[in-house]
CSV table of C-alpha atoms in Angstrom, one decimal:
chain,number,residue,atom,x,y,z
A,1,MET,CA,49.6,-25.3,-7.1
A,2,ARG,CA,46.9,-23.6,-5.3
A,3,SER,CA,43.7,-22.8,-6.3
A,4,PRO,CA,43.7,-19.1,-6.8
A,5,ARG,CA,41.4,-16.9,-4.2
A,6,TRP,CA,38.7,-16.2,-6.8
A,7,THR,CA,38.2,-20.0,-7.3
A,8,ALA,CA,37.2,-20.1,-3.5
A,9,ALA,CA,35.0,-17.0,-3.9
A,10,LEU,CA,33.4,-18.3,-6.7
A,11,THR,CA,32.1,-21.5,-4.7
A,12,GLY,CA,30.6,-19.3,-2.1
A,13,VAL,CA,28.8,-17.4,-4.7
A,14,ALA,CA,27.3,-21.0,-5.9
A,15,ALA,CA,26.8,-22.0,-2.8
A,16,GLY,CA,24.6,-18.6,-2.1
A,17,ALA,CA,22.9,-19.4,-5.5
A,18,VAL,CA,22.0,-22.7,-4.3
A,19,ILE,CA,20.6,-21.1,-1.3
A,20,VAL,CA,18.4,-18.7,-3.0
A,21,ALA,CA,17.1,-21.0,-5.4
A,22,VAL,CA,15.9,-24.0,-3.0
A,23,ALA,CA,14.2,-21.2,-0.8
A,24,THR,CA,12.4,-19.6,-3.3
A,25,VAL,CA,11.5,-23.0,-4.8
A,26,VAL,CA,10.2,-24.2,-1.4
A,27,ALA,CA,8.3,-21.0,-0.9
A,28,ALA,CA,6.5,-21.3,-4.2
A,29,LEU,CA,5.4,-25.0,-3.3
A,30,LEU,CA,4.4,-23.8,0.2
A,31,GLY,CA,2.7,-21.0,-1.3
A,32,VAL,CA,-0.4,-22.5,-2.5
A,33,SER,CA,-1.7,-22.9,1.3
A,34,ASN,CA,-1.1,-19.5,2.2
A,35,LEU,CA,-3.6,-16.5,1.6
A,36,ALA,CA,-1.1,-13.8,1.0
A,37,GLY,CA,0.0,-15.7,-2.2
A,38,GLY,CA,3.2,-17.4,-1.0
A,39,VAL,CA,5.4,-18.1,2.1
A,40,PRO,CA,8.4,-15.8,2.2
A,41,SER,CA,11.5,-16.6,0.6
A,42,PRO,CA,14.7,-14.9,2.5
A,43,LEU,CA,15.2,-12.9,-0.6
A,44,LEU,CA,11.8,-11.1,-0.2
A,45,ALA,CA,11.7,-11.1,3.5
A,46,VAL,CA,14.8,-9.2,3.6
A,47,GLY,CA,14.3,-6.9,1.0
A,48,ALA,CA,11.0,-6.2,2.6
A,49,ALA,CA,12.6,-5.4,5.9
A,50,PHE,CA,15.1,-3.0,4.2
A,51,ILE,CA,11.7,-1.1,2.8
A,52,ASP,CA,10.2,-1.0,6.3
A,53,ALA,CA,13.4,0.9,7.6
A,54,THR,CA,13.6,3.0,4.8
A,55,PRO,CA,13.3,6.7,6.0
A,56,ALA,CA,11.0,9.1,4.2
A,57,TRP,CA,14.0,11.1,2.6
A,58,LEU,CA,15.6,7.7,1.3
A,59,LYS,CA,12.1,6.5,-0.1
A,60,ASP,CA,12.1,10.2,-1.7
A,61,TRP,CA,15.5,9.8,-3.3
A,62,ALA,CA,14.8,6.0,-4.6
A,63,ILE,CA,11.3,7.3,-6.1
A,64,ALA,CA,12.8,10.5,-8.0
A,65,THR,CA,15.9,8.5,-9.1
A,66,PHE,CA,14.3,5.2,-10.2
A,67,GLY,CA,10.5,6.2,-10.2
A,68,ASP,CA,8.3,2.8,-10.2
A,69,ARG,CA,11.6,0.8,-10.8
A,70,ASP,CA,12.6,1.3,-7.4
A,71,LYS,CA,11.9,-2.3,-6.4
A,72,GLN,CA,13.8,-3.8,-9.2
A,73,VAL,CA,17.1,-1.5,-8.2
A,74,LEU,CA,16.6,-2.7,-4.9
A,75,VAL,CA,16.5,-6.6,-5.8
A,76,ALA,CA,19.4,-5.9,-8.0
A,77,GLY,CA,21.3,-4.2,-4.9
A,78,MET,CA,20.5,-7.1,-2.7
A,79,LEU,CA,21.8,-9.8,-5.3
A,80,LEU,CA,25.1,-7.9,-5.6
A,81,VAL,CA,25.3,-7.9,-1.8
A,82,ILE,CA,24.7,-11.4,-1.3
A,83,THR,CA,27.0,-12.2,-3.8
A,84,LEU,CA,29.7,-10.4,-2.3
A,85,VAL,CA,29.0,-11.7,1.3
A,86,CYS,CA,28.7,-15.3,-0.5
A,87,ALA,CA,31.9,-14.4,-1.8
A,88,GLY,CA,33.7,-13.7,1.5
A,89,ILE,CA,32.2,-16.8,3.0
A,90,GLY,CA,33.9,-18.8,0.3
A,91,LEU,CA,37.3,-16.8,0.9
A,92,LEU,CA,37.0,-17.7,4.5
A,93,GLY,CA,37.3,-21.3,3.8
A,94,SER,CA,40.1,-20.6,1.1
A,95,PRO,CA,43.4,-22.7,2.3
A,96,ARG,CA,45.4,-19.4,2.0
A,97,ARG,CA,43.5,-18.3,5.2
A,98,HIS,CA,43.1,-21.2,7.5
A,99,GLY,CA,44.6,-24.7,7.2
A,100,GLY,CA,43.0,-28.3,7.3
A,101,LEU,CA,39.2,-28.8,8.2
A,102,GLY,CA,39.5,-25.2,10.2
A,103,ARG,CA,39.2,-23.2,6.9
A,104,SER,CA,35.7,-25.0,5.9
A,105,ARG,CA,34.4,-25.3,9.3
A,106,LEU,CA,34.6,-21.4,10.0
A,107,ALA,CA,32.9,-20.5,6.2
A,108,LEU,CA,30.2,-23.1,7.3
A,109,THR,CA,29.5,-21.4,10.7
A,110,ALA,CA,29.6,-18.2,9.2
A,111,LEU,CA,27.2,-19.0,6.4
A,112,ALA,CA,24.9,-20.8,9.4
A,113,ILE,CA,24.7,-17.4,11.3
A,114,LEU,CA,24.1,-15.3,8.2
A,115,GLY,CA,21.2,-17.9,7.7
A,116,ALA,CA,19.9,-17.9,11.4
A,117,GLY,CA,19.7,-13.9,10.7
A,118,VAL,CA,17.8,-14.2,8.0
A,119,LEU,CA,15.4,-16.7,10.0
A,120,VAL,CA,15.0,-13.8,12.6
A,121,VAL,CA,13.9,-11.3,9.7
A,122,VAL,CA,11.4,-13.9,8.3
A,123,LEU,CA,9.9,-14.4,11.8
A,124,LEU,CA,9.7,-10.7,12.3
A,125,ARG,CA,7.6,-9.9,9.1
A,126,PRO,CA,3.8,-9.0,10.0
A,127,GLY,CA,1.3,-12.2,10.1
A,128,ALA,CA,4.6,-14.7,10.1
A,129,VAL,CA,4.0,-18.2,11.3
A,130,PRO,CA,6.6,-21.0,12.0
A,131,LEU,CA,6.0,-22.3,8.6
A,132,ASP,CA,7.4,-19.3,7.3
A,133,VAL,CA,10.9,-20.4,8.1
A,134,LEU,CA,10.8,-23.6,6.3
A,135,PRO,CA,12.1,-22.2,2.8
A,136,THR,CA,14.9,-20.5,4.8
A,137,VAL,CA,16.2,-23.5,6.7
A,138,VAL,CA,15.9,-25.8,3.7
A,139,GLY,CA,17.5,-23.3,1.4
A,140,VAL,CA,20.6,-22.8,4.1
A,141,ALA,CA,20.8,-26.4,4.5
A,142,SER,CA,21.2,-27.2,0.9
A,143,GLY,CA,23.8,-24.2,0.7
A,144,LEU,CA,25.8,-25.6,3.8
A,145,GLY,CA,25.6,-29.2,2.0
A,146,ALA,CA,26.7,-28.0,-1.4
A,147,LEU,CA,29.7,-26.3,0.5
A,148,HIS,CA,30.6,-29.2,2.6
A,149,VAL,CA,30.4,-31.7,-0.1
A,150,ARG,CA,32.3,-29.8,-2.4
A,151,TRP,CA,35.1,-28.9,0.0
A,152,ARG,CA,35.5,-32.5,1.0
A,153,ARG,CA,36.2,-33.4,-2.7
A,154,GLY,CA,38.9,-30.9,-2.5
A,155,ALA,CA,37.5,-28.0,-3.9
A,156,GLY,CA,39.5,-24.6,-2.6
A,157,ALA,CA,42.4,-27.0,-1.8
A,158,ALA,CA,45.9,-27.1,-3.5
A,159,GLY,CA,45.8,-29.2,-6.6
A,160,PRO,CA,46.5,-29.5,-10.1
A,161,ASP,CA,45.1,-27.6,-12.8
A,162,ALA,CA,42.4,-30.2,-13.8
A,163,ASP,CA,40.9,-30.0,-10.0
A,164,ARG,CA,40.8,-26.3,-10.5
A,165,ARG,CA,38.9,-26.5,-13.7
A,166,ARG,CA,36.5,-29.0,-12.2
A,167,VAL,CA,36.0,-26.4,-9.4
A,168,LEU,CA,35.1,-23.5,-12.2
A,169,ARG,CA,32.9,-25.9,-13.7
A,170,TRP,CA,31.0,-27.1,-10.9
A,171,ALA,CA,30.7,-23.5,-9.6
A,172,GLY,CA,29.9,-22.0,-12.5
A,173,ALA,CA,27.2,-24.5,-13.7
A,174,THR,CA,25.6,-24.6,-10.0
A,175,THR,CA,25.5,-20.7,-9.8
A,176,ALA,CA,23.7,-20.6,-13.2
A,177,VAL,CA,21.3,-23.1,-12.4
A,178,GLY,CA,20.5,-21.5,-9.3
A,179,VAL,CA,19.8,-18.1,-10.6
A,180,LEU,CA,17.7,-19.7,-13.2
A,181,VAL,CA,15.8,-21.9,-10.5
A,182,ALA,CA,15.6,-18.9,-8.7
A,183,VAL,CA,13.8,-16.7,-10.8
A,184,LEU,CA,11.4,-19.1,-12.6
A,185,GLY,CA,10.5,-20.2,-8.8
A,186,GLN,CA,9.6,-16.8,-8.4
A,187,LEU,CA,7.8,-16.2,-11.4
A,188,VAL,CA,5.6,-19.3,-10.8
A,189,SER,CA,5.1,-19.1,-7.0
A,190,GLY,CA,1.3,-18.0,-7.1
A,191,ARG,CA,1.3,-15.3,-10.4
A,192,GLU,CA,-0.1,-18.1,-12.7
A,193,ARG,CA,-2.6,-18.9,-10.2
A,194,ALA,CA,-3.5,-15.1,-9.7
A,195,GLU,CA,-4.0,-14.7,-13.5
A,196,SER,CA,-5.9,-17.7,-14.1
A,197,GLY,CA,-8.2,-16.7,-11.2
A,198,ARG,CA,-8.1,-13.2,-12.6
A,199,GLU,CA,-9.1,-14.3,-16.2
A,200,ASP,CA,-12.2,-15.9,-14.6
A,201,VAL,CA,-13.6,-13.1,-12.9
A,202,VAL,CA,-16.5,-11.4,-14.9
A,203,LEU,CA,-17.4,-7.8,-13.4
A,204,PRO,CA,-21.0,-7.3,-12.5
A,205,PRO,CA,-23.2,-4.8,-14.9
A,206,ILE,CA,-23.2,-1.3,-13.6
A,207,ASP,CA,-26.7,0.3,-13.5
A,208,ASP,CA,-25.0,4.1,-14.2
A,209,PRO,CA,-21.9,3.4,-16.0
A,210,VAL,CA,-19.2,6.3,-16.3
A,211,SER,CA,-19.2,7.9,-19.9
A,212,VAL,CA,-16.2,10.1,-20.4
A,213,PRO,CA,-16.7,12.8,-23.4
A,214,ALA,CA,-14.5,13.4,-26.1
A,215,ALA,CA,-14.1,17.2,-24.9
A,216,ALA,CA,-12.1,15.8,-21.9
A,217,GLN,CA,-9.2,15.1,-24.3
A,218,VAL,CA,-7.5,18.0,-25.9
A,219,ASP,CA,-6.5,17.0,-29.2
A,220,VAL,CA,-2.9,17.8,-29.2
A,221,GLU,CA,0.0,15.3,-30.2
A,222,GLY,CA,2.0,14.0,-27.6
A,223,MET,CA,-0.5,14.5,-24.9
A,224,THR,CA,-1.0,12.4,-22.1
A,225,PRO,CA,-4.1,10.1,-22.5
A,226,PHE,CA,-7.1,11.1,-20.5
A,227,LEU,CA,-7.4,7.5,-19.3
A,228,THR,CA,-4.3,6.1,-18.5
A,229,PRO,CA,-3.8,2.6,-19.5
A,230,ASN,CA,-3.5,-0.1,-16.6
A,231,GLU,CA,-0.1,-1.3,-18.3
A,232,GLU,CA,1.3,2.2,-17.8
A,233,PHE,CA,-0.4,3.3,-14.5
A,234,TYR,CA,2.3,3.9,-11.8
A,235,ARG,CA,2.8,1.5,-9.3
A,236,ILE,CA,4.6,2.4,-5.8
A,237,ASP,CA,4.0,0.4,-2.9
A,238,THR,CA,6.0,-1.6,-0.4
A,239,ALA,CA,5.6,-5.0,-1.8
A,240,ILE,CA,8.9,-6.1,-4.0
A,241,VAL,CA,6.7,-8.9,-5.6
A,242,PRO,CA,2.9,-8.2,-5.9
A,243,PRO,CA,1.0,-10.6,-3.5
A,244,THR,CA,-0.8,-13.2,-5.7
A,245,LEU,CA,-3.9,-13.7,-3.6
A,246,ASP,CA,-6.7,-16.4,-4.5
A,247,ALA,CA,-9.7,-14.4,-4.9
A,248,GLN,CA,-11.9,-17.4,-3.8
A,249,ARG,CA,-10.2,-17.6,-0.4
A,250,TRP,CA,-10.0,-13.5,0.3
A,251,ARG,CA,-11.6,-12.5,3.0
A,252,LEU,CA,-12.3,-8.9,4.3
A,253,ARG,CA,-12.6,-8.2,8.2
A,254,VAL,CA,-14.1,-5.3,9.5
A,255,HIS,CA,-13.8,-4.8,13.5
A,256,GLY,CA,-12.5,-2.5,16.0
A,257,MET,CA,-14.7,0.7,17.4
A,258,VAL,CA,-18.1,-1.3,15.8
A,259,ARG,CA,-21.2,-2.7,16.9
A,260,GLN,CA,-20.6,-5.7,15.1
A,261,GLU,CA,-17.7,-7.4,13.3
A,262,VAL,CA,-18.4,-8.2,9.6
A,263,GLU,CA,-16.3,-10.3,7.3
A,264,ILE,CA,-17.0,-10.5,3.8
A,265,ASP,CA,-15.7,-12.8,1.1
A,266,PHE,CA,-15.2,-12.2,-3.0
A,267,ALA,CA,-18.3,-14.3,-3.6
A,268,GLU,CA,-20.6,-11.7,-1.5
A,269,LEU,CA,-18.6,-8.9,-2.7
A,270,LEU,CA,-19.7,-9.2,-6.5
A,271,GLU,CA,-23.0,-9.5,-5.6
A,272,GLN,CA,-23.0,-6.2,-4.3
A,273,PRO,CA,-24.7,-3.3,-6.2
A,274,MET,CA,-21.5,-1.9,-7.9
A,275,ILE,CA,-20.5,1.7,-9.3
A,276,GLU,CA,-18.1,3.2,-11.4
A,277,SER,CA,-16.0,6.0,-10.2
A,278,LEU,CA,-13.7,8.3,-12.4
A,279,THR,CA,-10.7,9.3,-10.1
A,280,THR,CA,-7.2,10.0,-10.3
A,281,LEU,CA,-4.8,8.5,-7.9
A,282,ALA,CA,-1.6,10.5,-7.1
A,283,CYS,CA,1.6,9.4,-5.0
A,284,VAL,CA,2.6,11.5,-2.3
A,285,SER,CA,6.0,11.0,-3.6
A,286,ASN,CA,5.4,12.7,-7.1
A,287,THR,CA,7.3,15.5,-7.5
A,288,VAL,CA,6.2,18.7,-9.1
A,289,GLY,CA,5.6,17.7,-12.6
A,290,GLY,CA,6.1,14.2,-12.0
A,291,ASN,CA,4.4,11.4,-13.2
A,292,LEU,CA,3.4,9.5,-10.5
A,293,VAL,CA,-0.5,10.2,-10.8
A,294,GLY,CA,-2.8,8.5,-13.0
A,295,ASN,CA,-6.1,8.4,-14.1
A,296,ALA,CA,-9.0,5.6,-14.3
A,297,VAL,CA,-12.4,4.4,-14.2
A,298,TRP,CA,-12.9,2.0,-11.0
A,299,THR,CA,-15.5,-0.4,-10.4
A,300,GLY,CA,-16.4,-1.1,-7.0
A,301,TRP,CA,-18.8,-1.2,-4.0
A,302,PRO,CA,-18.6,1.8,-1.7
A,303,ILE,CA,-16.6,1.4,1.7
A,304,ARG,CA,-19.4,3.2,3.5
A,305,GLU,CA,-22.2,0.5,2.7
A,306,LEU,CA,-19.7,-2.0,4.2
A,307,LEU,CA,-19.0,-0.1,7.3
A,308,ALA,CA,-22.9,0.6,7.6
A,309,ARG,CA,-23.1,-3.2,8.4
A,310,ALA,CA,-20.2,-2.9,11.1
A,311,GLY,CA,-21.9,0.2,12.6
A,312,PRO,CA,-18.8,2.5,13.7
A,313,GLU,CA,-19.2,4.0,17.4
A,314,PRO,CA,-19.0,7.3,18.2
A,315,GLY,CA,-15.6,8.7,18.8
A,316,ALA,CA,-14.3,6.6,16.0
A,317,ASP,CA,-12.4,8.8,13.5
A,318,MET,CA,-9.8,6.4,11.4
A,319,VAL,CA,-10.0,3.2,9.4
A,320,LEU,CA,-7.0,1.4,9.5
A,321,SER,CA,-6.6,-0.8,6.5
A,322,THR,CA,-4.0,-3.8,6.0
A,323,SER,CA,-2.5,-5.3,2.9
A,324,SER,CA,-2.0,-8.7,2.6
A,325,ASP,CA,1.9,-8.5,2.8
A,326,GLY,CA,1.2,-6.0,6.5
A,327,PHE,CA,1.5,-2.3,4.8
A,328,THR,CA,-1.3,-0.3,6.8
A,329,ALA,CA,-2.8,3.0,6.1
A,330,SER,CA,-4.7,5.5,7.9
A,331,THR,CA,-7.9,7.0,6.2
A,332,PRO,CA,-9.8,9.6,7.7
A,333,LEU,CA,-13.6,7.7,8.9
A,334,SER,CA,-15.3,10.8,7.2
A,335,ALA,CA,-13.6,9.9,4.1
A,336,LEU,CA,-15.3,6.6,3.8
A,337,THR,CA,-18.3,7.4,5.2
A,338,ASP,CA,-19.5,10.6,3.0
A,339,GLU,CA,-20.7,10.7,-0.4
A,340,ARG,CA,-17.6,10.5,-2.3
A,341,ALA,CA,-16.8,7.4,-3.9
A,342,ALA,CA,-14.3,5.8,-1.5
A,343,LEU,CA,-14.8,2.3,-3.3
A,344,LEU,CA,-13.7,-1.6,-2.4
A,345,ALA,CA,-12.6,-1.4,-6.1
A,346,ILE,CA,-12.3,-4.7,-8.0
A,347,GLY,CA,-12.1,-3.4,-11.7
A,348,MET,CA,-10.0,-0.8,-13.2
A,349,ASN,CA,-10.7,0.8,-17.0
A,350,GLY,CA,-13.4,-2.3,-17.7
A,351,GLU,CA,-11.4,-5.1,-16.5
A,352,PRO,CA,-10.7,-6.7,-13.1
A,353,LEU,CA,-7.8,-5.5,-11.4
A,354,PRO,CA,-4.0,-6.3,-12.3
A,355,VAL,CA,-2.1,-7.9,-10.0
A,356,GLU,CA,0.4,-5.0,-9.7
A,357,HIS,CA,-2.4,-3.0,-8.8
A,358,GLY,CA,-4.3,-4.6,-5.9
A,359,TYR,CA,-6.4,-8.1,-7.3
A,360,PRO,CA,-8.5,-9.3,-6.2
A,361,VAL,CA,-9.5,-6.2,-4.1
A,362,ARG,CA,-7.8,-2.9,-3.1
A,363,MET,CA,-9.3,0.5,-1.8
A,364,VAL,CA,-9.5,3.8,-4.0
A,365,VAL,CA,-10.3,6.9,-2.2
A,366,PRO,CA,-10.7,10.3,-4.0
A,367,GLY,CA,-9.1,13.3,-2.5
A,368,LEU,CA,-6.4,11.6,-0.4
A,369,TYR,CA,-2.7,10.5,-1.3
A,370,GLY,CA,-2.4,6.6,-1.9
A,371,TYR,CA,-0.3,6.2,1.5
A,372,VAL,CA,-3.4,6.9,3.4
A,373,SER,CA,-6.1,5.5,1.3
A,374,ALA,CA,-5.1,3.2,-1.8
A,375,THR,CA,-4.5,0.2,0.4
A,376,LYS,CA,-3.7,-2.8,-2.5
A,377,TRP,CA,-4.6,-6.4,-1.6
A,378,VAL,CA,-6.8,-5.3,1.3
A,379,VAL,CA,-7.7,-7.9,3.9
A,380,ASP,CA,-8.7,-5.8,7.0
A,381,LEU,CA,-10.1,-2.9,8.0
A,382,LYS,CA,-9.9,-1.6,11.8
A,383,VAL,CA,-12.4,1.2,13.0
A,384,THR,CA,-10.2,3.2,15.2
A,385,THR,CA,-8.6,6.6,16.1
A,386,PHE,CA,-5.8,8.5,15.0
A,387,ALA,CA,-4.8,8.8,18.7
A,388,ASP,CA,-4.9,4.9,19.3
A,389,ASP,CA,-3.3,3.5,16.0
A,390,VAL,CA,-0.5,4.7,13.4
A,391,ALA,CA,-0.4,3.4,10.2
A,392,TYR,CA,2.8,2.3,8.2
A,393,TRP,CA,4.4,5.6,6.9
A,394,THR,CA,3.2,7.9,10.0
A,395,PRO,CA,6.1,6.8,12.0
A,396,ARG,CA,8.6,7.0,9.3
A,397,GLY,CA,7.8,10.9,9.1
A,398,TRP,CA,4.8,11.4,7.0
A,399,SER,CA,1.5,13.3,7.8
A,400,GLU,CA,-1.4,11.0,9.0
A,401,ARG,CA,-4.0,12.4,6.9
A,402,GLY,CA,-2.6,13.5,3.5
A,403,PRO,CA,-5.2,15.3,1.6
A,404,ILE,CA,-4.1,15.9,-2.1
A,405,LYS,CA,-3.0,19.5,-2.8
A,406,THR,CA,-4.0,21.2,-6.1
A,407,SER,CA,-1.0,20.3,-9.0
A,408,SER,CA,-0.5,21.1,-12.6
A,409,ARG,CA,2.1,19.8,-15.3
A,410,ILE,CA,3.0,20.6,-18.7
A,411,ASP,CA,3.3,17.9,-20.8
A,412,VAL,CA,3.7,19.4,-24.4
A,413,PRO,CA,6.2,20.4,-25.2
A,414,ALA,CA,8.7,18.2,-23.3
A,415,PRO,CA,11.3,19.8,-21.2
A,416,SER,CA,14.3,21.9,-22.9
A,417,ALA,CA,12.4,21.0,-26.3
A,418,GLU,CA,13.5,22.9,-29.8
A,419,VAL,CA,10.8,24.1,-31.4
A,420,PRO,CA,10.0,26.8,-34.5
A,421,ALA,CA,9.0,30.1,-33.8
A,422,GLY,CA,5.3,31.1,-34.2
A,423,THR,CA,2.6,29.3,-32.7
A,424,LEU,CA,3.3,26.8,-30.1
A,425,VAL,CA,0.8,24.5,-28.5
A,426,VAL,CA,1.3,24.1,-24.7
A,427,ALA,CA,-0.9,21.3,-22.9
A,428,GLY,CA,-0.9,19.5,-19.7
A,429,VAL,CA,-3.2,18.2,-16.8
A,430,ALA,CA,-4.1,19.7,-13.6
A,431,TRP,CA,-6.2,17.8,-10.8
A,432,ALA,CA,-7.5,19.0,-7.1
A,433,GLN,CA,-9.7,16.1,-6.3
A,434,GLN,CA,-12.9,16.9,-4.4
A,435,ARG,CA,-12.5,20.2,-5.5
A,436,GLY,CA,-12.1,20.1,-8.9
A,437,ILE,CA,-10.0,22.3,-11.3
A,438,ALA,CA,-11.6,26.0,-12.0
A,439,ALA,CA,-8.6,27.5,-13.9
A,440,VAL,CA,-5.1,26.7,-15.6
A,441,GLU,CA,-2.8,29.8,-16.0
A,442,ILE,CA,0.8,29.8,-18.1
A,443,ARG,CA,3.6,32.4,-17.8
A,444,VAL,CA,6.2,32.8,-20.1
A,445,ASN,CA,9.3,33.8,-18.3
A,446,SER,CA,9.6,34.7,-14.8
A,447,LYS,CA,8.0,38.2,-15.0
A,448,GLY,CA,5.6,37.7,-17.7
A,449,PRO,CA,2.1,38.0,-17.0
A,450,TRP,CA,-0.3,35.1,-16.3
A,451,HIS,CA,-2.3,33.9,-19.2
A,452,PRO,CA,-5.5,31.7,-19.0
A,453,ALA,CA,-5.6,28.3,-20.6
A,454,GLU,CA,-8.5,26.7,-22.4
A,455,LEU,CA,-9.8,24.0,-20.2
A,456,ALA,CA,-11.1,20.5,-21.7
A,457,ALA,CA,-14.2,19.1,-20.2
A,458,GLU,CA,-14.2,17.9,-16.4
A,459,PRO,CA,-16.5,14.6,-16.4
A,460,THR,CA,-15.7,14.7,-12.3
A,461,ILE,CA,-14.2,16.7,-9.7
A,462,ASP,CA,-12.2,13.6,-8.8
A,463,SER,CA,-10.4,13.3,-12.1
A,464,TRP,CA,-7.5,15.5,-13.6
A,465,ARG,CA,-8.6,17.9,-16.1
A,466,GLN,CA,-6.6,18.7,-19.4
A,467,TRP,CA,-5.7,22.2,-20.7
A,468,VAL,CA,-4.2,23.8,-23.6
A,469,TRP,CA,-2.8,27.2,-24.6
A,470,HIS,CA,-1.8,28.5,-27.8
A,471,TRP,CA,1.5,31.1,-27.5
A,472,ASP,CA,3.2,33.0,-30.4
A,473,ALA,CA,6.7,32.2,-29.4
A,474,PRO,CA,9.3,34.6,-30.4
A,475,VAL,CA,13.1,33.2,-31.0
A,476,GLY,CA,15.1,32.7,-27.8
A,477,LYS,CA,15.4,30.6,-24.7
A,478,HIS,CA,12.3,30.9,-22.7
A,479,THR,CA,10.8,29.4,-19.4
A,480,LEU,CA,7.2,28.0,-19.5
A,481,THR,CA,5.5,28.1,-15.8
A,482,VAL,CA,1.9,26.6,-14.9
A,483,ARG,CA,-0.1,27.3,-12.1
A,484,ALA,CA,-4.0,25.8,-11.5
A,485,ILE,CA,-6.8,27.4,-9.4
A,486,ASP,CA,-9.3,24.6,-8.0
A,487,GLY,CA,-12.8,24.7,-7.4
A,488,ASP,CA,-12.8,26.6,-4.4
A,489,GLY,CA,-10.8,29.3,-5.6
A,490,GLU,CA,-7.5,28.7,-4.1
A,491,VAL,CA,-4.4,29.0,-6.2
A,492,GLN,CA,-2.0,26.4,-6.3
A,493,VAL,CA,0.9,27.1,-3.7
A,494,ALA,CA,3.8,28.4,-5.2
A,495,ALA,CA,6.6,28.1,-2.6
A,496,PRO,CA,8.4,24.7,-3.2
A,497,ALA,CA,8.5,22.1,-0.9
A,498,SER,CA,9.6,18.2,-1.0
A,499,PRO,CA,7.1,15.5,-1.0
A,500,ALA,CA,7.9,14.6,2.3
A,501,PRO,CA,5.9,14.9,4.9
A,502,ASP,CA,2.9,15.5,2.9
A,503,GLY,CA,2.8,15.8,-0.6
A,504,ALA,CA,5.1,18.4,-2.8
A,505,THR,CA,4.5,21.8,-3.5
A,506,GLY,CA,5.7,24.5,-6.4
A,507,LEU,CA,4.8,25.4,-9.9
A,508,HIS,CA,6.2,23.2,-12.6
A,509,THR,CA,8.4,25.0,-15.0
A,510,ILE,CA,10.3,24.0,-18.4
A,511,TYR,CA,12.5,25.7,-20.7
A,512,VAL,CA,11.9,25.6,-24.3
A,513,TYR,CA,14.1,26.7,-27.2
A,514,VAL,CA,12.6,29.0,-30.1
A,515,GLU,CA,14.5,28.7,-33.1
């Protein structure tokens, strides 16, 4: 009796689990000597390469569909593809397809070719060094060894039911252990070190701390908090797993079109006179009415002070910032040297930056979308020109400068809510960083007049502003539309446009059912 094809497929899957598990553990062990927080595992390297190749329309779709869970979906999809590929390799070695040793040799060759392809991807990652290939080499070698040993013992060949059961037990146990080891290895790879180091960071005292008045928060049930809790703050970046940097080894280099190169470490950064900035960050992929926007108090050192040490040369108009994972952003030099609170941030809402939000140091620049300004895990600033350098998203179809557009959102009531007739409270937020919000207006149904909303206090023009409007709601189905007017008197753009290439436009509209 021959082993069924699915037994051979499961053997291939088990070999794949061995590869991923061993490579992840080796990457975690080697990561202690890597500034970026870990030598790439093949899974993360392939995932990062996929993100790098993502066009603007696909990025928009993924974020609109999955929000800040897009990375989890990507990893799940990758694991599914890996499972199918490894199952195919297992089938390739099935005796129903080839005879004798030829069946196993063909499958082993296919697995080796697959591993070679992953090695190329690893070496093409930004900042790759020869050591980065070691996890993949050891992982693939382990997978090849597991298949070879299993097949030499008769796995996948004709045999009694008892042999088939041994194969299934081996494959099932190997797969389960491999997946568990891979998950644990990834979780442990630098995360504990980063969290431990983060707990040791003490934010320096601030001479003029930010004070948020109670009047900035409207008293409406279900309303968005004026300050977004760190654990609820949106996260959109190109890192599948957040880099886990060691603050004691972190360095920031300033170079390019400067009179002198400058380098600063974390200890020196902590000694600088820090300020606090109440700033709303927004992702360029945020759709009209979306939640990829958050408001926080950031603690940091003004970037203009660091750039002044380097002395930008005449003609420079851009700073290309680089993350430890290779991501780059193109920020106008003027936005980093004027009086706005553009920071090398080390704190968020009174505590050290969370790992997911850039620990130990990130950039926060009011008035610009995050993809051109809010570089997390920042390690390099190159003073240059827009003519000479391009950032990560520019060649992928996004604009190079990314100023934030005036936007507004209805938070209460919820879309399609069923509400009783009578006085209905309508509330939400509006933002226009560097310009502020001068007015918010609400319209009931498409041809109704615009009604002025009551504005909450505005502690700074760089943060969003809450608003509230009371409506005598009649029975029926109605639409509610909001628009904002910024501090320059410009009305929010009503014409709808998708996020690419420089941010969405349009007016947030919801339906409500009044009973």
